[in-house]
Amino acid sequence: MDQTAAPPTEPSWLPPRELEAVARAAQPAYDALEARLSQVHAPADVATVRKAYRFALERHGLQTRQSGDPYITHPVAVATILADINMDIAGLTTALLHDVVEDTATPLDEVRKVFGDEVARCVDGVTKLGKLKMASREERQAESVRKMLLAMVTDIRIILVKLADRLHNLRTMSALAREKQERIAEETLEIYVPIAHRLGMGKMRGQLEDLSFQLLDPEAYLQVVDQIENNRRASEGFLSGIRATVEEKLREDKVPARVEGRLKRAYSVWQKLKRQKVKIEEVYDLLAIRIITDSVKNCYAALGVIHNEWHPIPGRIKDFIAIPRPNLYQSLHTSVMGPNGQAFEVQIRTEEMHRLAEEGIAAHWKYKEGKRGSTQDDQRIGWLRQLVEWQREMRDPGDFMNTLKVDLSQTEEVYCFTPQGRVLVLPRDASPIDFAYAVHSEVGNRCVGAKVNGRIVPLKYGLRNGDVVEILTQNGHLPSRDWLSIVRTSKARNKINHYIRTVERARAIELGQKHLEREARRAGVQMARIGSEALEKVAAEYGYSKIEDLHAALGYGKFSPRQVINKAVPDLVPAAEPPKPATAQPGAVPPDDDLIITVNGMDDLLTSLAKCCNPIRGEAIVGYVTRGRGISVHSARCSHVVNLMFEAERRVPVEWTKGSTKPFLVRVRIITDDRPGMLAQFTTILGAENCNIRTLEARSADDHGDDSATVEMTIEVKDKKQLEKLQSSLRRVSGVRDIERVQ
Ligand code: MN
């Protein structure tokens, strides 16, 4: 198209005066990009890219890079790299805008208003990835980051812009501090290179590798490049002879093809030299040619031609066409013995395979412009397939399973960050408390709140992928039992439990000591007189090695202070008074209740019947050691039991003391027809059973809205059996609709 005149719809545009110099510096690179785009894209699309360029130019304004270049040169270069792999218009627009939200005061909403949802979403994605600082260098960490990147990336273009961004940054890093260069190069090798590789982007990978290699070890890099160059020169004659022969033979067999010499890249040669500990002359595939033909059939035909001419080396024939590599790479590889016993490698592939090997996933949307819906579908399927293939590459089966979980279901784990950029992997729906404990148990213990992505959230907030979590702590703050219902990780649960146990044990020790002193006073002995030796002996009798343990057991109410005193001072006259509960609760069951419960065969422990379920003789019961109130006895069916009993060590077997006849108070509610004579019938039945009525209330039940009445009574029963008998007798009275026990 005519490059000299702007399209008629385009208003003339001049950069603001102070930006003129900047615009002049960036213009040639941008013009070159636009010229290329104009050859394949519609004018309206090119205009969109131009709009993005001007927007970025204005927003970055007078910002410069470390090198001193105007900042705008960077997004233009990133877009140019992506144009090389035929990135679509939205991707190129994203590339030009990729730093405006992060590095200028431009809100994402403005990008959305001017460039639409798709571009805004991609810019947002790149911005978020940019915020990861990836602090740690551990391999495990790198793997986490890779997985996390993929879990977060909803659009493959985000990753591609990020890769191009990194590539350009590597090319222009000379102004940065040495240390920073090395850190970025290392991170590139650990994180970006594997991603490029797994996306099948051979060319991108190669460039990232060689640039990183050069930055990390300039000397080794130069040495390897030198060796490759020497080797190439030495074998130039040899290779051109081979190429000529191959071209001629292929022509004879009517296989259309181009033949090229293949240069192995510095980093991969270096890796090979290091890994195989060989000299450069011994690197097998250093001498290589590549045959690119038009069809799969001709690939095999070309292989036949090669093998007809030279002897193949056994074990070096690889058919990646029939069995593609995990990243979908396809080719035939063979090594043959050339003239003078000089071996060389041949790679054979179609144009399509070649493009795929160079560009990988980027090649997928090529030639698909204009088919929006289907293109997106295609990309999604391709992306998914890519991930599935990718998994096969993992060597460790455990690793494989983990990755599979994350990438495919994404339901098991979330990846979150500390403000310093450290990645933490947590189960889905993990809370900030889990996060705090994952950072450090002290951070967990002192956690009072959390900020997620800069905002205060409740502690029960469910963390999501990519959340940046800042834990607010306070010195002296302590974990709470409520946290146990919030946390998802066993680490947090264990730490909280451990903490609660430690604190409660300290309390129990203190309490046990007090109980013992009080009991000693009551018995008329001074604790000091008893002495630690006697106590140690008692402790040993109970199976404890320390007096402290004995105190704790007393505090938990596992046995009574009276027992201990009796054992410690055997010749003491037994106290006349039965022990009173140390901390009797208002409304607690009277002390003589403990005579009806036997704990571990002992019947003089402080026990109380739990109010919530009020168990009666004959019912299955369990004991729960409370803090300072002895053993609380629940019905085994009590709903609290299930909740309370998670601390197995506080659960004690209890049973009803045999021979005790103490009655139990039970409250029953009877719903009945509202007619005279009902109460008389009830009292008669109870009287016949020798059952005392303690209280009785009857009311006409307006709450039923009919002619019913409610009778509630508290009665004394011997046991469960008697209660059941009474209930069935009462139920048989004509007019009774329902009977229930009230807790
Ligand atoms: Mn950038």
XYZ file of C-alpha atoms and ligand atoms in Angstrom:
744
model
C 0.000 0.000 0.000
C 0.930 3.615 -0.323
C 3.232 4.365 2.568
C 3.415 8.089 2.009
C -0.201 9.028 2.653
C -2.234 8.132 5.672
C -5.592 6.463 4.974
C -8.368 9.048 4.688
C -10.034 7.992 7.951
C -6.824 8.500 9.899
C -6.543 12.003 11.395
C -3.088 13.421 11.089
C -1.155 12.799 14.261
C 1.808 14.502 15.686
C 3.453 13.613 18.953
C 3.272 16.274 21.668
C 6.183 18.611 21.310
C 8.285 17.248 24.171
C 7.927 13.742 22.765
C 9.165 14.569 19.292
C 12.703 13.413 19.980
C 11.453 10.198 21.506
C 9.136 9.579 18.563
C 11.946 10.189 16.114
C 14.140 7.626 17.812
C 11.474 4.940 17.863
C 9.862 5.653 14.513
C 12.110 3.659 12.154
C 11.624 0.428 14.116
C 7.912 0.990 14.298
C 7.664 1.877 10.603
C 9.450 -1.348 9.718
C 6.990 -3.297 11.842
C 4.009 -1.559 10.292
C 5.306 -2.119 6.781
C 5.487 -5.846 7.460
C 2.051 -5.969 8.995
C 0.585 -4.071 6.059
C 1.513 -6.933 3.768
C -0.644 -9.456 5.595
C -3.213 -7.519 7.598
C -6.215 -5.374 6.663
C -5.703 -1.589 6.928
C -8.167 -1.369 9.838
C -6.108 -3.916 11.794
C -2.884 -2.085 11.043
C -4.581 1.093 12.261
C -5.333 -0.616 15.591
C -1.678 -1.510 16.016
C -0.713 2.052 15.157
C -3.162 3.358 17.738
C -1.557 1.094 20.347
C 1.902 2.348 19.371
C 0.871 5.979 19.796
C -0.911 5.233 23.039
C 2.182 3.532 24.430
C 4.438 6.292 23.109
C 2.395 8.912 24.911
C 2.062 6.953 28.115
C 5.692 5.961 28.443
C 6.519 9.535 27.455
C 10.022 10.465 28.450
C 10.681 7.238 30.354
C 13.942 5.619 29.386
C 15.369 2.153 29.753
C 18.503 1.509 31.784
C 20.442 1.718 28.536
C 19.196 5.280 28.035
C 17.005 4.362 25.069
C 13.477 5.770 25.053
C 11.216 3.244 26.768
C 8.930 2.923 23.739
C 11.682 1.122 21.833
C 11.082 -1.883 24.102
C 7.375 -2.554 23.364
C 8.038 -1.958 19.663
C 10.829 -4.558 19.740
C 8.628 -7.030 21.616
C 5.869 -6.587 19.035
C 8.419 -7.110 16.255
C 9.611 -10.385 17.768
C 5.999 -11.528 17.900
C 5.313 -10.414 14.336
C 8.044 -12.892 13.382
C 5.894 -15.719 14.650
C 2.775 -14.271 13.044
C 1.133 -13.117 16.221
C -2.396 -11.856 15.622
C -3.517 -8.238 15.945
C -4.760 -8.499 19.539
C -1.456 -10.105 20.535
C 0.576 -7.382 18.809
C -1.571 -4.700 20.396
C -0.988 -6.355 23.770
C 2.747 -6.415 23.099
C 2.811 -2.661 22.459
C 0.757 -1.961 25.573
C 2.284 -4.629 27.813
C 4.046 -2.264 30.181
C 1.650 0.710 30.284
C -0.400 -0.543 33.230
C 2.595 -1.673 35.225
C 4.958 1.183 34.478
C 2.739 4.199 33.812
C -0.280 5.636 35.568
C -2.640 4.119 33.011
C -5.545 2.195 34.572
C -6.491 -1.111 33.021
C -10.011 0.220 32.530
C -8.706 2.817 30.141
C -6.981 0.139 28.079
C -10.289 -1.721 28.031
C -12.193 1.370 26.904
C -9.794 2.177 24.100
C -8.757 -1.315 22.942
C -11.533 -3.619 24.095
C -11.898 -6.592 26.424
C -9.631 -9.072 24.687
C -6.590 -6.794 24.697
C -7.310 -5.597 28.246
C -7.468 -9.187 29.468
C -4.128 -10.009 27.854
C -2.436 -6.835 29.128
C -3.737 -7.646 32.591
C -2.318 -11.162 32.332
C 1.125 -9.911 31.306
C 1.049 -7.305 34.077
C 0.253 -9.953 36.675
C 3.027 -12.247 35.480
C 5.367 -9.278 35.663
C 4.674 -8.894 39.351
C 6.195 -12.257 40.196
C 9.692 -11.706 41.344
C 10.512 -15.385 41.614
C 12.857 -14.965 44.488
C 14.056 -18.497 45.051
C 16.379 -20.401 42.811
C 15.498 -23.862 43.958
C 14.538 -26.214 41.194
C 11.345 -27.108 42.998
C 10.461 -23.485 43.113
C 11.097 -23.129 39.399
C 8.787 -26.033 38.737
C 6.123 -24.439 40.888
C 6.457 -21.195 39.039
C 6.162 -22.964 35.701
C 3.061 -24.797 36.777
C 1.627 -21.690 38.303
C 2.240 -19.673 35.176
C 0.287 -22.207 33.213
C -2.500 -22.404 35.738
C -2.828 -18.660 35.611
C -2.538 -18.155 31.938
C -5.961 -18.205 30.411
C -4.715 -17.076 27.029
C -1.610 -18.453 25.376
C -0.835 -15.019 23.923
C -0.039 -13.803 27.439
C 2.794 -16.308 27.713
C 4.039 -15.507 24.220
C 4.193 -11.771 24.952
C 6.015 -12.609 28.172
C 8.537 -14.765 26.314
C 9.150 -12.047 23.708
C 9.450 -9.497 26.522
C 12.097 -11.643 28.179
C 13.941 -12.196 24.908
C 14.210 -8.482 24.240
C 15.226 -7.773 27.821
C 18.042 -10.310 27.517
C 19.255 -8.646 24.347
C 19.401 -5.238 25.989
C 20.773 -5.895 29.417
C 24.296 -4.613 29.184
C 23.454 -1.511 31.219
C 22.241 -3.542 34.172
C 24.360 -4.538 37.130
C 26.265 -7.777 36.602
C 24.441 -9.489 39.434
C 21.037 -8.616 38.049
C 22.003 -9.840 34.602
C 22.987 -13.175 36.063
C 19.827 -13.490 38.086
C 17.644 -12.797 35.053
C 19.651 -15.192 32.891
C 19.325 -17.934 35.498
C 15.628 -17.379 35.842
C 15.295 -17.535 32.077
C 16.990 -20.923 31.943
C 14.923 -22.247 34.829
C 11.523 -20.961 33.901
C 11.166 -19.432 30.456
C 13.292 -21.879 28.495
C 11.331 -24.931 29.678
C 8.099 -23.163 28.829
C 9.310 -22.265 25.342
C 10.528 -25.821 24.888
C 7.302 -27.367 26.024
C 5.388 -25.099 23.728
C 7.549 -26.459 20.930
C 9.055 -23.043 20.200
C 12.515 -24.195 19.149
C 13.685 -20.864 17.824
C 12.558 -18.890 20.863
C 14.101 -21.457 23.157
C 17.404 -21.391 21.297
C 17.665 -17.628 21.470
C 16.766 -17.493 25.156
C 19.307 -20.207 25.919
C 22.190 -18.711 24.008
C 21.619 -15.214 25.384
C 21.394 -16.531 28.952
C 24.478 -18.682 28.452
C 26.381 -15.676 27.166
C 25.352 -13.563 30.158
C 26.072 -16.231 32.731
C 29.404 -17.441 31.438
C 30.773 -15.112 28.765
C 34.101 -16.926 28.609
C 32.682 -20.393 28.085
C 30.260 -18.940 25.583
C 32.994 -17.387 23.467
C 35.027 -20.549 23.662
C 32.162 -22.729 22.455
C 31.205 -20.308 19.681
C 34.828 -20.313 18.617
C 35.006 -24.096 18.583
C 31.800 -24.356 16.582
C 33.082 -21.837 14.073
C 36.458 -23.618 13.712
C 34.723 -26.915 13.307
C 32.376 -25.464 10.725
C 35.251 -24.047 8.707
C 37.154 -27.305 8.902
C 34.210 -29.313 7.718
C 32.884 -26.781 5.227
C 34.236 -28.632 2.236
C 32.982 -31.912 3.590
C 29.450 -30.630 4.194
C 29.090 -28.844 0.861
C 30.165 -32.050 -0.852
C 27.522 -33.957 1.050
C 24.873 -31.362 0.250
C 25.639 -31.491 -3.443
C 25.396 -35.282 -3.457
C 22.111 -35.249 -1.524
C 20.559 -32.615 -3.792
C 21.552 -34.578 -6.878
C 20.249 -37.919 -5.592
C 16.965 -36.350 -4.489
C 16.544 -34.785 -7.932
C 17.151 -38.138 -9.560
C 14.449 -39.700 -7.402
C 12.110 -36.769 -8.041
C 11.864 -35.794 -4.379
C 11.318 -32.015 -4.241
C 13.395 -30.638 -1.376
C 15.692 -27.968 -0.146
C 18.803 -28.996 1.710
C 20.422 -26.809 4.342
C 23.391 -27.112 6.598
C 22.356 -27.055 10.216
C 24.212 -25.120 12.859
C 23.949 -26.409 16.326
C 23.527 -23.661 18.869
C 26.192 -22.756 21.400
C 24.228 -23.600 24.545
C 23.216 -27.060 23.374
C 26.758 -27.885 22.255
C 28.037 -26.705 25.603
C 25.460 -28.848 27.416
C 26.511 -31.824 25.362
C 30.194 -31.251 26.051
C 29.491 -30.966 29.736
C 27.042 -33.833 29.979
C 28.881 -36.363 27.849
C 32.346 -35.146 28.789
C 33.480 -35.344 25.160
C 35.555 -33.169 22.874
C 33.816 -31.037 20.318
C 34.943 -33.261 17.411
C 33.071 -36.094 19.069
C 29.709 -34.369 19.185
C 27.674 -36.504 16.836
C 25.188 -34.064 15.453
C 27.532 -31.121 15.065
C 27.833 -31.994 11.405
C 24.314 -32.084 10.165
C 22.156 -31.355 7.207
C 18.443 -30.804 7.083
C 16.169 -31.859 4.241
C 12.860 -30.081 3.977
C 10.371 -31.587 1.585
C 6.668 -31.344 0.778
C 5.011 -34.438 2.196
C 5.371 -37.189 4.769
C 5.707 -39.696 1.943
C 8.676 -37.787 0.559
C 10.267 -37.630 3.999
C 10.523 -41.413 3.976
C 11.580 -41.329 0.304
C 14.408 -38.961 1.224
C 15.426 -41.242 4.077
C 15.627 -44.093 1.572
C 17.838 -41.999 -0.682
C 20.204 -41.190 2.206
C 20.421 -44.771 3.428
C 20.991 -45.955 -0.117
C 23.994 -43.690 -0.428
C 25.600 -44.044 3.027
C 25.540 -46.636 5.760
C 23.172 -45.771 8.613
C 24.641 -46.043 12.127
C 22.544 -48.585 14.040
C 20.459 -47.189 16.840
C 20.554 -43.629 15.523
C 17.468 -43.756 13.326
C 14.590 -41.988 15.013
C 11.097 -41.687 13.587
C 9.547 -38.693 15.296
C 6.998 -38.530 12.488
C 5.305 -41.743 13.530
C 5.906 -40.960 17.204
C 6.102 -37.204 17.728
C 8.004 -35.793 20.667
C 5.954 -34.645 23.635
C 6.010 -31.066 22.399
C 4.667 -32.263 19.019
C 8.052 -31.986 17.300
C 8.159 -34.165 14.174
C 11.093 -35.201 11.987
C 13.082 -38.206 10.835
C 16.574 -38.324 12.305
C 19.370 -40.547 11.116
C 23.137 -40.608 11.390
C 25.179 -42.112 8.565
C 28.806 -42.929 7.942
C 30.009 -40.476 5.313
C 33.130 -40.421 3.161
C 36.449 -40.953 5.034
C 34.589 -42.518 7.966
C 33.189 -39.108 8.942
C 29.720 -39.510 10.504
C 27.021 -36.874 10.100
C 23.404 -36.393 11.035
C 20.448 -35.897 8.705
C 17.081 -34.459 9.737
C 14.171 -34.823 7.348
C 10.831 -33.054 7.687
C 8.039 -31.306 5.806
C 7.667 -27.520 5.638
C 4.795 -27.777 8.074
C 6.855 -29.803 10.541
C 9.698 -27.347 10.176
C 7.483 -24.412 11.002
C 6.107 -26.282 13.999
C 9.607 -27.072 15.229
C 10.633 -23.456 15.016
C 7.496 -21.750 16.215
C 5.679 -24.433 18.147
C 2.330 -23.436 19.480
C 2.605 -20.080 17.750
C 2.323 -21.899 14.428
C -1.157 -23.087 15.303
C -3.076 -19.944 14.603
C -1.278 -19.102 11.431
C -3.430 -19.017 8.328
C -6.511 -18.984 10.475
C -7.165 -15.287 10.494
C -10.789 -14.311 10.200
C -12.271 -17.444 11.718
C -12.700 -16.117 15.210
C -14.761 -18.763 16.979
C -13.150 -21.779 15.458
C -9.698 -20.311 15.926
C -10.303 -19.855 19.600
C -11.613 -23.381 19.932
C -8.666 -24.681 18.058
C -6.280 -22.839 20.300
C -7.950 -24.072 23.405
C -7.893 -27.669 22.265
C -4.335 -27.283 21.053
C -3.335 -25.796 24.374
C -4.945 -28.568 26.315
C -3.408 -31.222 24.123
C -0.092 -29.516 24.564
C -0.410 -29.806 28.300
C -1.335 -33.436 28.121
C 1.664 -34.128 25.915
C 3.801 -32.118 28.209
C 3.038 -34.365 31.137
C 4.564 -37.334 29.349
C 7.882 -35.620 29.498
C 8.058 -35.623 33.261
C 10.447 -38.213 34.475
C 9.217 -38.602 38.023
C 5.792 -40.244 38.137
C 4.863 -38.381 41.332
C 5.733 -35.132 39.692
C 3.733 -36.172 36.707
C 0.638 -36.808 38.790
C 0.969 -33.497 40.572
C 1.350 -31.557 37.393
C -1.519 -33.368 35.818
C -3.692 -32.412 38.726
C -2.782 -28.786 38.533
C -2.882 -28.328 34.832
C -5.884 -30.348 33.893
C -8.328 -30.302 36.729
C -7.084 -27.222 38.544
C -9.291 -28.231 41.422
C -6.709 -29.465 43.870
C -4.191 -26.728 44.365
C -3.779 -23.003 44.268
C -0.567 -21.042 43.757
C -0.148 -17.981 45.902
C 2.657 -15.526 46.498
C 4.296 -13.836 49.376
C 4.767 -10.110 48.770
C 8.418 -11.047 48.053
C 7.307 -13.268 45.184
C 7.840 -16.643 46.797
C 5.376 -19.196 45.478
C 3.422 -21.327 47.916
C 1.345 -24.262 46.772
C -1.752 -24.809 48.892
C -4.838 -26.960 48.629
C -7.848 -25.366 47.058
C -9.889 -23.241 49.499
C -6.906 -22.927 51.795
C -7.203 -19.902 54.074
C -4.766 -17.097 54.858
C -4.054 -19.003 58.098
C -2.829 -21.977 56.058
C -0.723 -19.569 54.075
C 0.699 -18.027 57.263
C 1.686 -21.432 58.626
C 3.192 -22.391 55.266
C 5.430 -19.335 55.519
C 6.510 -20.108 59.092
C 4.840 -21.493 62.203
C 5.627 -18.306 64.096
C 3.909 -16.265 61.390
C 0.949 -18.613 61.739
C 0.793 -18.367 65.513
C 0.867 -14.590 65.460
C -1.471 -14.145 62.500
C -4.201 -11.591 63.195
C -5.344 -10.817 59.677
C -4.445 -10.908 56.016
C -4.339 -8.759 52.937
C -4.944 -10.419 49.597
C -3.890 -8.415 46.565
C -3.675 -5.382 48.818
C -7.105 -5.738 50.391
C -7.971 -6.870 53.906
C -9.846 -10.191 53.823
C -11.435 -12.297 56.564
C -9.297 -15.157 57.854
C -11.688 -17.693 56.364
C -11.210 -16.266 52.848
C -10.588 -19.008 50.248
C -7.315 -18.312 48.448
C -7.249 -18.300 44.670
C -4.599 -18.845 42.053
C -2.188 -15.972 41.793
C -3.263 -14.232 44.999
C -0.537 -12.170 46.597
C -0.986 -12.742 50.305
C 0.360 -10.535 53.036
C -0.063 -11.838 56.565
C -0.628 -9.317 59.337
C 0.911 -10.400 62.607
C 0.969 -9.110 66.136
C 3.462 -9.985 68.797
C 1.889 -11.953 71.595
C -1.127 -12.953 69.552
C -2.036 -16.617 69.954
C -3.776 -19.214 67.781
C -7.408 -19.846 68.413
C -9.313 -23.101 68.531
C -11.787 -21.669 65.975
C -9.028 -21.765 63.404
C -9.291 -25.530 63.331
C -12.547 -25.251 61.436
C -11.011 -22.892 58.867
C -7.678 -24.450 57.986
C -7.201 -26.978 55.177
C -3.565 -27.978 55.505
C -2.355 -30.574 57.946
C 0.629 -28.404 58.766
C -1.570 -25.592 60.065
C -3.871 -28.038 61.835
C -0.973 -29.788 63.573
C 0.643 -26.552 64.636
C -2.594 -25.166 66.050
C -3.379 -28.405 67.843
C 0.120 -28.591 69.176
C -0.098 -25.063 70.440
C -3.479 -25.586 72.092
C -2.252 -28.758 73.745
C 0.853 -27.050 75.052
C -1.135 -24.202 76.550
C -3.754 -26.486 78.008
C -1.143 -28.724 79.491
C 0.464 -25.755 81.199
C -2.938 -24.825 82.591
C -3.619 -28.390 83.664
C -0.303 -28.582 85.504
C -1.068 -25.408 87.367
C -4.571 -26.549 88.194
C -3.474 -30.021 89.247
C -0.953 -28.534 91.608
C -3.628 -26.345 93.180
C -6.043 -29.260 93.556
C -3.393 -31.313 95.242
C -2.419 -28.532 97.664
C -6.049 -27.939 98.588
C -6.632 -31.628 99.171
C -3.498 -31.820 101.308
C -4.674 -28.874 103.411
C -8.046 -30.522 103.819
C -6.325 -33.698 104.988
C -4.239 -31.680 107.376
C -0.820 -32.268 105.807
C 1.528 -29.715 104.357
C 2.645 -30.298 100.816
C 6.208 -29.569 101.842
C 5.997 -32.473 104.265
C 4.977 -34.898 101.545
C 8.110 -34.170 99.606
C 8.945 -34.712 96.003
C 10.262 -38.203 96.540
C 6.886 -39.495 97.707
C 5.179 -37.710 94.830
C 7.609 -39.121 92.323
C 6.769 -42.548 93.607
C 3.058 -41.919 93.138
C 3.687 -40.542 89.679
C 5.617 -43.699 88.801
C 2.721 -45.793 90.087
C 0.476 -44.058 87.577
C 3.096 -44.570 84.891
C 4.529 -41.037 84.806
C 8.208 -40.245 84.981
C 7.777 -36.681 86.215
C 5.714 -35.019 88.928
C 4.730 -32.484 86.310
C 2.915 -35.232 84.404
C 1.128 -36.212 87.577
C 0.027 -32.596 88.066
C -1.186 -32.432 84.486
C -3.185 -35.643 84.880
C -4.748 -34.223 88.039
C -5.555 -31.003 86.232
C -7.228 -32.889 83.409
C -9.151 -34.773 86.098
C -7.866 -38.190 85.139
C -7.906 -39.105 88.823
C -8.637 -37.381 92.085
C -6.306 -35.463 94.387
C -7.604 -37.600 97.258
C -6.216 -40.720 95.621
C -2.838 -39.098 95.211
C -2.694 -37.839 98.779
C -3.727 -41.263 100.061
C -1.006 -42.913 98.085
C 1.615 -40.351 99.030
C 0.762 -40.461 102.726
C -0.600 -44.012 103.231
C -0.962 -43.816 107.017
C -3.173 -40.736 106.807
C -6.664 -41.000 108.246
C -9.006 -40.644 105.241
C -10.652 -37.267 105.000
C -14.166 -37.251 106.344
C -15.513 -35.065 103.647
C -15.843 -36.185 100.050
C -13.890 -33.979 97.653
C -15.714 -30.989 96.284
C -15.220 -30.087 92.676
C -12.489 -27.518 92.560
C -14.313 -25.160 90.290
C -17.960 -25.989 90.639
C -19.922 -24.326 87.875
C -23.167 -22.654 88.740
C -25.951 -25.078 87.995
C -23.549 -27.965 87.650
C -24.720 -31.394 88.688
C -24.425 -31.941 92.444
C -21.142 -33.499 93.552
C -22.630 -36.810 94.600
C -23.414 -37.398 90.944
C -19.910 -38.682 90.506
C -20.822 -41.771 92.424
C -22.897 -42.960 89.507
C -20.059 -42.918 86.996
C -16.982 -45.084 87.019
C -13.914 -43.915 85.123
C -11.298 -46.511 84.324
C -12.648 -48.543 87.226
C -12.378 -45.640 89.695
C -15.508 -44.100 91.138
C -14.214 -41.094 93.014
C -13.404 -38.829 90.128
C -14.979 -35.515 89.442
C -17.580 -36.177 86.812
C -20.616 -34.360 85.599
C -23.424 -35.305 83.278
C -23.350 -33.131 80.214
C -26.288 -30.739 80.045
C -26.527 -30.987 76.304
C -27.608 -34.633 76.260
C -28.261 -35.410 79.942
C -27.482 -39.120 79.712
C -29.279 -41.587 81.968
C -28.292 -44.992 83.246
C -28.381 -47.623 80.565
C -27.419 -45.290 77.746
C -24.072 -45.665 76.030
C -21.804 -42.930 77.401
C -18.374 -41.446 76.806
C -16.233 -39.214 78.968
C -14.435 -36.105 77.840
C -11.716 -34.569 79.962
C -12.535 -30.882 80.373
C -10.290 -28.113 81.451
C -10.498 -28.005 85.218
C -14.033 -29.330 85.512
C -13.245 -32.984 85.613
C -14.824 -35.381 83.220
C -17.910 -34.427 81.343
C -20.098 -37.446 80.575
C -22.015 -37.395 77.306
C -24.427 -39.746 75.684
C -22.528 -41.538 72.938
C -25.137 -40.239 70.511
C -24.759 -36.621 71.579
C -23.983 -34.403 68.627
C -21.360 -32.580 70.659
C -19.434 -35.762 71.133
C -18.598 -35.948 67.482
C -17.300 -32.399 67.540
C -15.486 -32.620 70.845
C -13.808 -35.903 70.456
C -11.333 -35.017 67.761
C -8.740 -34.831 70.491
C -8.554 -38.514 71.112
C -6.301 -38.180 74.115
C -8.989 -36.343 76.065
C -11.484 -39.074 75.558
C -11.854 -41.488 78.496
C -13.957 -44.630 78.764
C -16.661 -44.282 81.411
C -19.376 -46.596 82.669
C -22.323 -46.494 85.018
C -21.335 -47.499 88.548
C -23.039 -50.785 89.381
C -25.406 -50.863 92.311
C -26.102 -47.159 92.417
C -29.817 -46.397 92.548
C -29.665 -42.681 92.267
C -32.530 -41.522 90.023
C -32.104 -39.388 86.938
C -34.133 -36.342 86.089
C -35.639 -36.458 82.632
C -37.829 -33.920 80.962
C -40.522 -35.199 78.615
C -42.962 -33.345 76.424
C -46.320 -34.861 75.501
C -48.495 -33.470 72.736
C -52.066 -34.517 73.345
C -55.699 -33.770 72.515
C -56.940 -30.909 74.646
C -59.584 -32.574 76.728
C -60.267 -33.130 80.422
C -58.867 -36.102 82.234
C -55.647 -36.420 80.270
C -53.393 -35.250 83.111
C -55.041 -37.643 85.546
C -54.308 -40.549 83.240
C -50.640 -39.540 82.953
C -50.107 -39.212 86.687
C -51.775 -42.564 87.254
C -49.388 -44.297 84.873
C -46.373 -42.608 86.482
C -47.628 -43.469 89.961
C -48.022 -47.105 88.997
C -44.381 -47.103 87.925
C -43.264 -45.550 91.199
C -42.022 -42.567 89.272
C -41.846 -39.166 90.974
C -42.932 -36.097 89.119
C -40.777 -33.093 89.995
C -42.432 -30.464 87.832
C -45.392 -30.376 85.544
C -46.708 -27.719 83.185
C -49.641 -28.002 80.893
C -50.872 -25.485 78.361
C -53.402 -25.321 75.623
C -51.246 -25.138 72.609
C -52.008 -22.053 70.574
C -48.792 -22.806 68.788
C -50.379 -25.781 67.129
C -53.361 -23.777 66.064
C -55.692 -26.672 66.774
C -57.272 -28.388 69.761
C -54.064 -29.848 71.116
C -52.294 -29.313 74.413
C -48.697 -29.624 75.509
C -47.693 -31.228 78.778
C -44.131 -30.959 79.989
C -42.897 -32.752 83.065
C -39.648 -33.430 84.806
C -39.708 -36.935 86.174
C -37.330 -39.154 88.084
C -36.365 -42.384 86.374
C -34.050 -45.179 87.404
C -32.685 -45.850 83.967
C -33.203 -45.946 80.245
C -35.306 -49.088 80.436
C -37.783 -47.499 82.824
C -38.015 -44.379 80.721
C -38.783 -46.421 77.615
C -41.450 -48.377 79.434
C -43.068 -45.148 80.667
C -42.975 -43.623 77.229
C -44.730 -46.547 75.627
C -47.401 -46.642 78.362
C -48.035 -42.923 77.942
C -48.160 -43.263 74.174
C -50.954 -45.834 74.494
C -53.248 -43.337 76.241
C -55.946 -42.441 73.755
C -55.579 -38.839 72.617
C -51.773 -38.731 72.962
C -50.209 -37.645 69.684
C -46.534 -37.541 70.425
C -43.994 -37.933 73.201
C -40.436 -36.708 73.150
C -37.586 -36.372 75.536
C -36.458 -32.772 75.923
C -32.848 -31.932 76.448
Mn 8.439 -5.358 29.167
